[in-house]
Tab-separated table of C-alpha atoms in Angstrom:
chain	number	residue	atom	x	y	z
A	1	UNK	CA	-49.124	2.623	8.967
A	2	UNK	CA	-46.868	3.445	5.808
A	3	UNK	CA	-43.998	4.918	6.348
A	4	UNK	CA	-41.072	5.749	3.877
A	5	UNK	CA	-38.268	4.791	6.962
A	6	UNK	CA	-38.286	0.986	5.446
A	7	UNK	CA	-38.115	2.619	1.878
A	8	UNK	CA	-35.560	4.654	3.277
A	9	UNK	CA	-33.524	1.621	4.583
A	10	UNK	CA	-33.222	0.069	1.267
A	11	UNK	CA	-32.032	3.467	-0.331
A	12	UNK	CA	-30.188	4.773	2.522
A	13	UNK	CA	-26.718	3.302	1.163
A	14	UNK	CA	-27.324	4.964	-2.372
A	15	UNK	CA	-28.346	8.226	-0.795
A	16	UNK	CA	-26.361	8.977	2.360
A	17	UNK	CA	-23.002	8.191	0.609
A	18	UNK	CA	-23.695	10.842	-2.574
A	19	UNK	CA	-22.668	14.341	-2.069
A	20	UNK	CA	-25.483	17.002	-2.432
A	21	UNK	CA	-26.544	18.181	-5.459
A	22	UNK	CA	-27.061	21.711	-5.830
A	23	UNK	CA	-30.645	21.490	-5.314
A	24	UNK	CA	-33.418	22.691	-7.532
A	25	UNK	CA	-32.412	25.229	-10.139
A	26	UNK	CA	-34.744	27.919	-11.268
A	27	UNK	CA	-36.988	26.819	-14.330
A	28	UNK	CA	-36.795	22.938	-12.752
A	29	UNK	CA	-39.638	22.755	-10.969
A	30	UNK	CA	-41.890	20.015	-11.467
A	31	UNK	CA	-44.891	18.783	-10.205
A	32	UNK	CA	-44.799	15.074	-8.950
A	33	UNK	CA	-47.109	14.597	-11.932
A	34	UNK	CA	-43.885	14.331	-13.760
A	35	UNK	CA	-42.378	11.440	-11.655
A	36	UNK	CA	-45.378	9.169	-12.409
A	37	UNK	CA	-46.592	6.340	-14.864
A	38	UNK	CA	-48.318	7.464	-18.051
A	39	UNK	CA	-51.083	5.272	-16.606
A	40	UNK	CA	-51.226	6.982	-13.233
A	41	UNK	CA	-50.983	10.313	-15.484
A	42	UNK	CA	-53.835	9.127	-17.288
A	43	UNK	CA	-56.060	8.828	-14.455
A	44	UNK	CA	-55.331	12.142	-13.331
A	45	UNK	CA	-55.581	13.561	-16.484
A	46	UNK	CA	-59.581	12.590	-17.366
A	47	UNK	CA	-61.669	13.668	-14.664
A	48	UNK	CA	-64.587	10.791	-15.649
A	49	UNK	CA	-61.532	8.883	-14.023
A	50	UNK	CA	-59.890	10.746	-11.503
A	51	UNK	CA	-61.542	9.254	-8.184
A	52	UNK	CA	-60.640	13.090	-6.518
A	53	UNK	CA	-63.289	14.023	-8.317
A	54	UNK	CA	-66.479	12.187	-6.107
A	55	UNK	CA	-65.080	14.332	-3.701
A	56	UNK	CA	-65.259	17.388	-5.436
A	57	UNK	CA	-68.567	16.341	-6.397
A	58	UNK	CA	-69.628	15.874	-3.201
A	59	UNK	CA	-67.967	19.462	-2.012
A	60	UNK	CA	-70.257	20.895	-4.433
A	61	UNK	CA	-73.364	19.425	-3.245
A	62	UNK	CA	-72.567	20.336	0.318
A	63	UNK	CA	-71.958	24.308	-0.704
A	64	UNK	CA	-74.963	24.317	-1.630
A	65	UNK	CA	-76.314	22.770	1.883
A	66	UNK	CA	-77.776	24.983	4.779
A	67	UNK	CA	-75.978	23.920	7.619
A	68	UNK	CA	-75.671	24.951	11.095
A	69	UNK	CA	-77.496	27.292	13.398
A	70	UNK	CA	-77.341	30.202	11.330
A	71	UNK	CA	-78.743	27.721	8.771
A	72	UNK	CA	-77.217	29.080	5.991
A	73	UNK	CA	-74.734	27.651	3.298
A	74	UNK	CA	-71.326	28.115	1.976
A	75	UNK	CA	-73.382	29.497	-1.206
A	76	UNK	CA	-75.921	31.685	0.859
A	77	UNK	CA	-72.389	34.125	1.719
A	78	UNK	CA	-69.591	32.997	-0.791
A	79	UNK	CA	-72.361	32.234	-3.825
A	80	UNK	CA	-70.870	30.997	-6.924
A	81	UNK	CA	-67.388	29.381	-5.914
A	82	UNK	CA	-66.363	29.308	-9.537
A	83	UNK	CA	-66.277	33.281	-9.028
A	84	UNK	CA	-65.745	33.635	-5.286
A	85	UNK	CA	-63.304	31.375	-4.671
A	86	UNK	CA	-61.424	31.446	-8.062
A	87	UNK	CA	-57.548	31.924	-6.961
A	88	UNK	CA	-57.994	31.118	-3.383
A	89	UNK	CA	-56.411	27.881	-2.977
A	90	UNK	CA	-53.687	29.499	-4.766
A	91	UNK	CA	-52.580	31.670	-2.346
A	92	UNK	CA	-53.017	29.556	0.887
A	93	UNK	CA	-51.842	29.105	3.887
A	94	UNK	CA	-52.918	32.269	4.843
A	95	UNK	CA	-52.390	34.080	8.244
A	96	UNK	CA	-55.454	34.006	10.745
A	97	UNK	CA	-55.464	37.365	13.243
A	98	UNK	CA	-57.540	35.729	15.304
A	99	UNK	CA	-55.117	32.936	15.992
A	100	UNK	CA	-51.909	34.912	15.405
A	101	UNK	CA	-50.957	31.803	13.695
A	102	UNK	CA	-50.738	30.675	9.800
A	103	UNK	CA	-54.212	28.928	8.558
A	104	UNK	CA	-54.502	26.070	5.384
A	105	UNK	CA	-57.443	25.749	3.453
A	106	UNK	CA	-59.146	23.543	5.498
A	107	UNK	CA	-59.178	25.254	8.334
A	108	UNK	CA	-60.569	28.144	6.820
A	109	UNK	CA	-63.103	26.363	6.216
A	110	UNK	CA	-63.839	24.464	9.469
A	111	UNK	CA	-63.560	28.026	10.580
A	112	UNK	CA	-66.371	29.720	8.750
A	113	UNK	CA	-68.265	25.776	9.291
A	114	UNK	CA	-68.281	27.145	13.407
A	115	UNK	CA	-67.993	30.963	13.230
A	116	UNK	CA	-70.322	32.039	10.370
A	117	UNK	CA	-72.502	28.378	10.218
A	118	UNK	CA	-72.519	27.735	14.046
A	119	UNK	CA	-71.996	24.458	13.227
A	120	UNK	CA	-69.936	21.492	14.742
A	121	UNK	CA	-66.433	21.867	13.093
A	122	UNK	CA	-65.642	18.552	10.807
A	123	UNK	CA	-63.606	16.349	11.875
A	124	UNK	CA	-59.569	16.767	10.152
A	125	UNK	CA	-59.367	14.156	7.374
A	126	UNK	CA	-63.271	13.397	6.927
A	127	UNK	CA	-64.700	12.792	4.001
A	128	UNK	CA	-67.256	16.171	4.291
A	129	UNK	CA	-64.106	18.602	5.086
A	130	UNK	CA	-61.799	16.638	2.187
A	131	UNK	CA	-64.672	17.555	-0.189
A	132	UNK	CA	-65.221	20.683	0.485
A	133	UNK	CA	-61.787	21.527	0.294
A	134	UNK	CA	-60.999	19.931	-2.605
A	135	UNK	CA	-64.171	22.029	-4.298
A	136	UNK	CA	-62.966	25.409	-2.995
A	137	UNK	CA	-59.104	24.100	-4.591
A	138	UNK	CA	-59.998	22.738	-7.299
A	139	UNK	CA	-62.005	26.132	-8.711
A	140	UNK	CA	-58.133	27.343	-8.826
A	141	UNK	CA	-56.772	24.418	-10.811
A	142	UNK	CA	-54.741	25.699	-13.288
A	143	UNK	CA	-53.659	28.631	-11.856
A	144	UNK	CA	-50.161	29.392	-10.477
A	145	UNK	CA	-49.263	28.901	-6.922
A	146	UNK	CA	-48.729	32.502	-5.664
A	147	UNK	CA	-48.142	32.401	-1.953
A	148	UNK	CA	-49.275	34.736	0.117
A	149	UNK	CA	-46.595	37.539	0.688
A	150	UNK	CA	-48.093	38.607	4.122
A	151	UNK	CA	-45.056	39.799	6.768
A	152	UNK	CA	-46.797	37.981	9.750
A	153	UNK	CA	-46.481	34.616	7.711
A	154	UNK	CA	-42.552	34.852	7.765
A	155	UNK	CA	-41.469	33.898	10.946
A	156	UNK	CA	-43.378	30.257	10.890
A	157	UNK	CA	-42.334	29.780	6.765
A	158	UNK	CA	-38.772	30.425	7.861
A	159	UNK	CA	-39.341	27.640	10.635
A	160	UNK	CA	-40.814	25.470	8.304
A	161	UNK	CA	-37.561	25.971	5.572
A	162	UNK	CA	-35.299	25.177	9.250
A	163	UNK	CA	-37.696	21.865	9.605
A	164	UNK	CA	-37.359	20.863	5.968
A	165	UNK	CA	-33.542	20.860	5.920
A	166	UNK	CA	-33.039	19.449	9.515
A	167	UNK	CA	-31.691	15.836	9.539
A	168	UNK	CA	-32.973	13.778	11.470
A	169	UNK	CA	-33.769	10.014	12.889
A	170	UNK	CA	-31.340	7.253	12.437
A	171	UNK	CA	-30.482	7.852	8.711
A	172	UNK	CA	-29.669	12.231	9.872
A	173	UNK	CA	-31.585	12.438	6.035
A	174	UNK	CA	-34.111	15.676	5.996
A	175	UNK	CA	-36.423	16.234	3.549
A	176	UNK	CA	-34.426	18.507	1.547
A	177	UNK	CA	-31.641	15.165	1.109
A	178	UNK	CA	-34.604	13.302	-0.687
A	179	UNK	CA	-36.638	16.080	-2.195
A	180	UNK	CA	-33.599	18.902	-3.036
A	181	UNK	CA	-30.547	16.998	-3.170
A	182	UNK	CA	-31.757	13.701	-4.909
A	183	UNK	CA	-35.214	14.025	-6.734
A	184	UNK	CA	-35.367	12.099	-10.033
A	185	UNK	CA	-33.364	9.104	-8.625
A	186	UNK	CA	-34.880	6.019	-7.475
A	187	UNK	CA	-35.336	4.803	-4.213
A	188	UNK	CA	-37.104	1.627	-3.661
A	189	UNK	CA	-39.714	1.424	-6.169
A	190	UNK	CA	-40.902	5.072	-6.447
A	191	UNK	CA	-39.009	8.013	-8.013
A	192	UNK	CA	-38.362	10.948	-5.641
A	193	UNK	CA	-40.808	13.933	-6.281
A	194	UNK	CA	-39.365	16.990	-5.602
A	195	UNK	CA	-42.586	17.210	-3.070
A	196	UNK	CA	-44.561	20.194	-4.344
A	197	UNK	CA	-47.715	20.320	-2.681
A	198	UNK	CA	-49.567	21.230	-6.033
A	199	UNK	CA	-52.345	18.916	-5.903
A	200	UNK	CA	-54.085	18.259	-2.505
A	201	UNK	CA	-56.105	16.998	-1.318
A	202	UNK	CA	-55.574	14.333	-3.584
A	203	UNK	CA	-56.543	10.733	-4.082
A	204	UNK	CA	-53.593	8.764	-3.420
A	205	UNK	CA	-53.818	4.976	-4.941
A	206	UNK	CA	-52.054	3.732	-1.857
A	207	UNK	CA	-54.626	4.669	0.244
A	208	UNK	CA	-57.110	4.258	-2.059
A	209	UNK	CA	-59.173	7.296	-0.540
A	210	UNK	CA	-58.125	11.485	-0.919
A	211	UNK	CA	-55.844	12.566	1.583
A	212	UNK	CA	-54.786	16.457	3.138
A	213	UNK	CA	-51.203	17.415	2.593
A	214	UNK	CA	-51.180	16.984	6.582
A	215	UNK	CA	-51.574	13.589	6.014
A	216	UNK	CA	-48.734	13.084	2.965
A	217	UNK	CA	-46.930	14.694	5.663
A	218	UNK	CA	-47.355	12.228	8.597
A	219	UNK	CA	-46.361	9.449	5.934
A	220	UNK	CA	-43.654	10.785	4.399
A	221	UNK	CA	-41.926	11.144	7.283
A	222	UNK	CA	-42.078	10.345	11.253
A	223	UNK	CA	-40.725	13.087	13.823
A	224	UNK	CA	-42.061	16.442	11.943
A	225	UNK	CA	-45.564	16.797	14.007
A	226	UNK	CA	-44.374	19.539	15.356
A	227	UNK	CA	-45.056	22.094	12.854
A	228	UNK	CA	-47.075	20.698	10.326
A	229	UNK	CA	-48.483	23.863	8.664
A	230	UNK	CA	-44.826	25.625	9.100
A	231	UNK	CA	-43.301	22.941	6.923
A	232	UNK	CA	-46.203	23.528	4.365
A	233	UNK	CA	-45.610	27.180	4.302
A	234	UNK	CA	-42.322	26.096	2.914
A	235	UNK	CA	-43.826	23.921	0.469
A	236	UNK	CA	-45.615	25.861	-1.020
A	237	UNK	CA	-43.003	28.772	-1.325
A	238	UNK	CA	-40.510	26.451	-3.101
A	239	UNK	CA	-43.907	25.321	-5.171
A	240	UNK	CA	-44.372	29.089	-6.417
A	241	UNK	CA	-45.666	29.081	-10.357
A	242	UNK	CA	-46.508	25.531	-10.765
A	243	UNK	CA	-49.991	24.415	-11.414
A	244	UNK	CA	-52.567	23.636	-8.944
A	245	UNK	CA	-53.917	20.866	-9.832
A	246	UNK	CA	-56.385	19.706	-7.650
A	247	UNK	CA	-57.780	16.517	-7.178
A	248	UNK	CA	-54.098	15.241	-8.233
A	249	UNK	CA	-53.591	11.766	-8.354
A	250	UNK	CA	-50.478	10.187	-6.665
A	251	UNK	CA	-49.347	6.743	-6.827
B	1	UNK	CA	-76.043	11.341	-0.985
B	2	UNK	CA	-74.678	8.925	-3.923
B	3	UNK	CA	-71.355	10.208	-4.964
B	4	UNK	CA	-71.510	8.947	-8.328
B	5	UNK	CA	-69.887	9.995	-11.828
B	6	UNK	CA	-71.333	9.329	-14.940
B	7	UNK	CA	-70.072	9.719	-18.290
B	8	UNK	CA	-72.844	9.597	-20.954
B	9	UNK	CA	-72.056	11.214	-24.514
B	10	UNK	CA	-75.088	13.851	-24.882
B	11	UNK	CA	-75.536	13.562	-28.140
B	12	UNK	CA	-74.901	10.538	-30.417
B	13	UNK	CA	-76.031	9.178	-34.245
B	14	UNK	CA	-78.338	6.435	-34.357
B	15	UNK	CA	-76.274	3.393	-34.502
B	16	UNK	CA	-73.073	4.961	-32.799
B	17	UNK	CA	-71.386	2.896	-30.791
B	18	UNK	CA	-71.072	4.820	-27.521
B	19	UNK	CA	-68.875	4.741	-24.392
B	20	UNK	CA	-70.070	4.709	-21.005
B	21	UNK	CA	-68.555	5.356	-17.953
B	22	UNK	CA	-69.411	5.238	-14.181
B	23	UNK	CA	-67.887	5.453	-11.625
B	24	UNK	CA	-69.164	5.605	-7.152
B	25	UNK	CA	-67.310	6.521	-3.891
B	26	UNK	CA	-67.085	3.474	-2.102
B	27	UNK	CA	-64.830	1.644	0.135
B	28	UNK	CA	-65.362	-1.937	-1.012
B	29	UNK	CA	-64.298	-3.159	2.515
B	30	UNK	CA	-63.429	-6.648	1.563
B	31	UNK	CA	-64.539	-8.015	5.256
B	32	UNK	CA	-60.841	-9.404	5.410
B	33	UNK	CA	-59.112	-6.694	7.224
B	34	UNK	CA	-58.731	-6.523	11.085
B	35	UNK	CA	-59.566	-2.959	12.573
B	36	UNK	CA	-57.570	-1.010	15.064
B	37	UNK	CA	-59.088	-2.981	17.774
B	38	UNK	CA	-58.368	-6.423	17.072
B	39	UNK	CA	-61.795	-7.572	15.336
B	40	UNK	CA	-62.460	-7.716	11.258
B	41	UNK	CA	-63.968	-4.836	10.190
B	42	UNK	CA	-67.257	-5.778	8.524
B	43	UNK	CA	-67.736	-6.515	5.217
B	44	UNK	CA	-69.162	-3.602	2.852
B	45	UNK	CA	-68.980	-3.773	-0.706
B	46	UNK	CA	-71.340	-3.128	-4.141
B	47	UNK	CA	-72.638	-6.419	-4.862
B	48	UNK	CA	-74.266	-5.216	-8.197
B	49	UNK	CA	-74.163	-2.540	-10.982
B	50	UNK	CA	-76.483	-1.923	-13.669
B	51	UNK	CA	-77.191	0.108	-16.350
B	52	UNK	CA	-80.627	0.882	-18.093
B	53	UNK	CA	-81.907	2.517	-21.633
B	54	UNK	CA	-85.077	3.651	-21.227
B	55	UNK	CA	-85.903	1.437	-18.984
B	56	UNK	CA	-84.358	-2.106	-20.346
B	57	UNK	CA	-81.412	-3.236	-18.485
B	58	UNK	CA	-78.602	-3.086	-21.259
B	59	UNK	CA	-75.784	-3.706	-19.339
B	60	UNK	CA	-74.892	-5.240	-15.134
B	61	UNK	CA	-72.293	-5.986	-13.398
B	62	UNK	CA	-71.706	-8.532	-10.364
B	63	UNK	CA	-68.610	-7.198	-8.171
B	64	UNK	CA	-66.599	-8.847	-5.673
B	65	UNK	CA	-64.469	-8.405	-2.657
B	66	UNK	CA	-61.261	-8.088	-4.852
B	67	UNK	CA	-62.871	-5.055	-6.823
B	68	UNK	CA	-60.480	-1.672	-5.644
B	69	UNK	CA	-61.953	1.058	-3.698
B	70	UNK	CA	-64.509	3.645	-5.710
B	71	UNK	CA	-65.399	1.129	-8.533
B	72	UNK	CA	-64.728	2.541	-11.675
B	73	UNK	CA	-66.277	0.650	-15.042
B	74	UNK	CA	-66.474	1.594	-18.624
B	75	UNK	CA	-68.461	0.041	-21.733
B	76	UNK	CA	-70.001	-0.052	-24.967
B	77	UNK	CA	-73.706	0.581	-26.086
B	78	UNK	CA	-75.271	1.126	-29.468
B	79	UNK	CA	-77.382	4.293	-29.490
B	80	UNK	CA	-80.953	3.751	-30.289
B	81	UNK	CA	-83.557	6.008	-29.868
B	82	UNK	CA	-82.717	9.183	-27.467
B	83	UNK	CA	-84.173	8.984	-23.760
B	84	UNK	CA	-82.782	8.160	-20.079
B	85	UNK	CA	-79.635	6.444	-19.095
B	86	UNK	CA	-80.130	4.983	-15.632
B	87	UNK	CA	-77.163	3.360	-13.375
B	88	UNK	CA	-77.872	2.066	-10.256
B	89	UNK	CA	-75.562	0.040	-7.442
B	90	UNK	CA	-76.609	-2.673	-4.937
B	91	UNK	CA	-74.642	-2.851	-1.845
B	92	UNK	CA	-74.410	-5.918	0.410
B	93	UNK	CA	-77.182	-4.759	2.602
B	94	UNK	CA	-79.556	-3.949	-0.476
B	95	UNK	CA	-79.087	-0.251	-0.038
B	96	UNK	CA	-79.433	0.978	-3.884
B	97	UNK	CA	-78.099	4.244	-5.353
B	98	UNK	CA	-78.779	5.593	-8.606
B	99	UNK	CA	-77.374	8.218	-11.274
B	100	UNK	CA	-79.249	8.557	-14.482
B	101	UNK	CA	-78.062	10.568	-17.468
B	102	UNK	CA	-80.251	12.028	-20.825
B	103	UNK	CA	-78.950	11.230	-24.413
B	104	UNK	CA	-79.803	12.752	-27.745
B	105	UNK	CA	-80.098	10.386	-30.823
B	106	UNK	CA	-80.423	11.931	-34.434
């Protein structure tokens, strides 16, 4: 399992001792495309490279397969997802009435896969829910995040800004220490993003396969399972008017 | 279902040199790692990759346990007469999948 504590070891001395920086200012928002090698950048860049892009592939082919029993496709209800679905990713997490609780992309999807299919849900981080929702994404790549401004959805973002600036572990850092306070600088071998969720799922070299933002999540840091799609709410708020840019690449 | 991306220029001079790409989802498990429960996780790679022009094998591949996940290989072929551009990979176990791709040659 990766995790960024031993990372965090080696630049724990260099971070914990600076004083915070103000943050991120308006207009310096960047995508961790920014933080990476031109060569990494390349690969993103042409999709007869990017690897994300078997995976949309293979979203497309299975929106176009009759599944379930209501036997029926994503296409027989949502038809052309270059039209129907144009903007969506955009504007996710969304909030699900049903639940009462905030909903990301995938689970949308799982959730019309065993309402509207009557099919088995797929299983979080398989390959046949990463494709399809890196299809229904990447029809908004391009387009600016615009988060969803719905009332119900405050309550669990503002928990998800509390998560994302509580310290904790050993080294008291939070995310906002790394991702606010000290993006740009090294630590170890990588730059710090500033951790916009711009471009998932994504295929991530380290793991060598494309990845939810759940599971960036789990990596990037130990002792935030709690609220998983809280925290992303945030995200993607602090992400508003960058690019999707789904399938990213990430090193 | 191959999950397979090909890059094939559709339209080309006779004589052009032309770049091809390729590129399949695969996991090119090397056979080398231990699994969650203590035993190696079988080997599972793409032992071959070819590439035909109408027919004639112009260009192959052998690939080994070092090659990354999701093989991804690029070359050079001189356009000749227009017609089918067929790619096909071999795993260990002889399974075969196969892209093909139409060019134009004027």
């Amino acid at each position: 399992m990766h995790a960024l504590w031993p990372l965090a070891a080696v630049g724990a001395a260099a971070i914990c001792g600076i004083v915070s920086a103000a943050g991120i200012e308006d207009g310096e928002e960047r995508s961790g495309v920014d933080f990476m090698t031109p060569e990494t950048q390349a690969l993103q860049a042409d999709d007869m490279s990017n690897p994300g892009m078997l995976w949309v592939l293979q979203g497309e082919q299975l929106w176009q397969q009759a599944e379930g029993r209501a036997d029926v496709a994503c296409a027989g209800c949502h038809d052309d997802a270059s039209q129907t679905m144009r903007g969506v990713a955009a504007r996710y997490s969304a909030f699900d009435a049903a639940t009462e609780r905030p909903i990301d992309l995938a689970g949308r999807i799982n959730s019309c896969r065993a309402e509207r299919q009557q099919a088995e849900p797929l299983a979080p981080e398989s390959d046949a829910l990463l494709a399809l929702t890196a299809y229904v994404a990447h029809q908004s790549r391009g387009m600016p995040i615009t988060p969803a401004t719905d009332a119900r959805l405050a309550p669990f973002r503002d928990n998800g800004r509390r998560l994302f600036q509580s310290r904790i572990g050993q080294l008291e850092l939070s995310c906002a220490s790394c991702h606010d306070d000290d993006w740009g600088k090294r630590l170890g071998g990588s730059v710090i993003p500033q951790a916009h969720p711009t471009g998932y799922p994504l295929f991530r070299l380290e793991w060598q396969t494309v990845g939810s933002l759940q599971r960036r999540l789990r990596n990037c840091m130990i002792g935030v399972r709690a609220e998983p799609l809280d925290l992303e709410l945030h995200l993607t708020e602090r992400a508003r008017g960058l690019l999707v840019e789904t399938p990213a690449v990430r090193p | 279902m191959a999950r397979a991306l090909v890059n094939v220029p559709k339209m080309a001079r006779q004589g052009e040199v032309v770049e091809i790409k390729a590129m399949i989802a695969h996991p090119m498990e090397t056979g080398y790692r231990i699994g969650p429960n203590g035993s190696n996780i079988p080997r599972d790679i793409i032992r071959r990759f070819a590439c035909s022009y109408n027919g004639e094998e112009v260009f192959s591949a052998d690939l080994f346990p070092a090659v990354s996940a999701n093989p991804f290989i690029a070359f050079t072929l001189v356009a000749t007469t227009s017609g089918t551009i067929d790619f096909t990979w071999t795993d260990d176990v002889g399974k075969i999948q196969t892209a093909s791709a139409m060019i134009t040659v004027n």
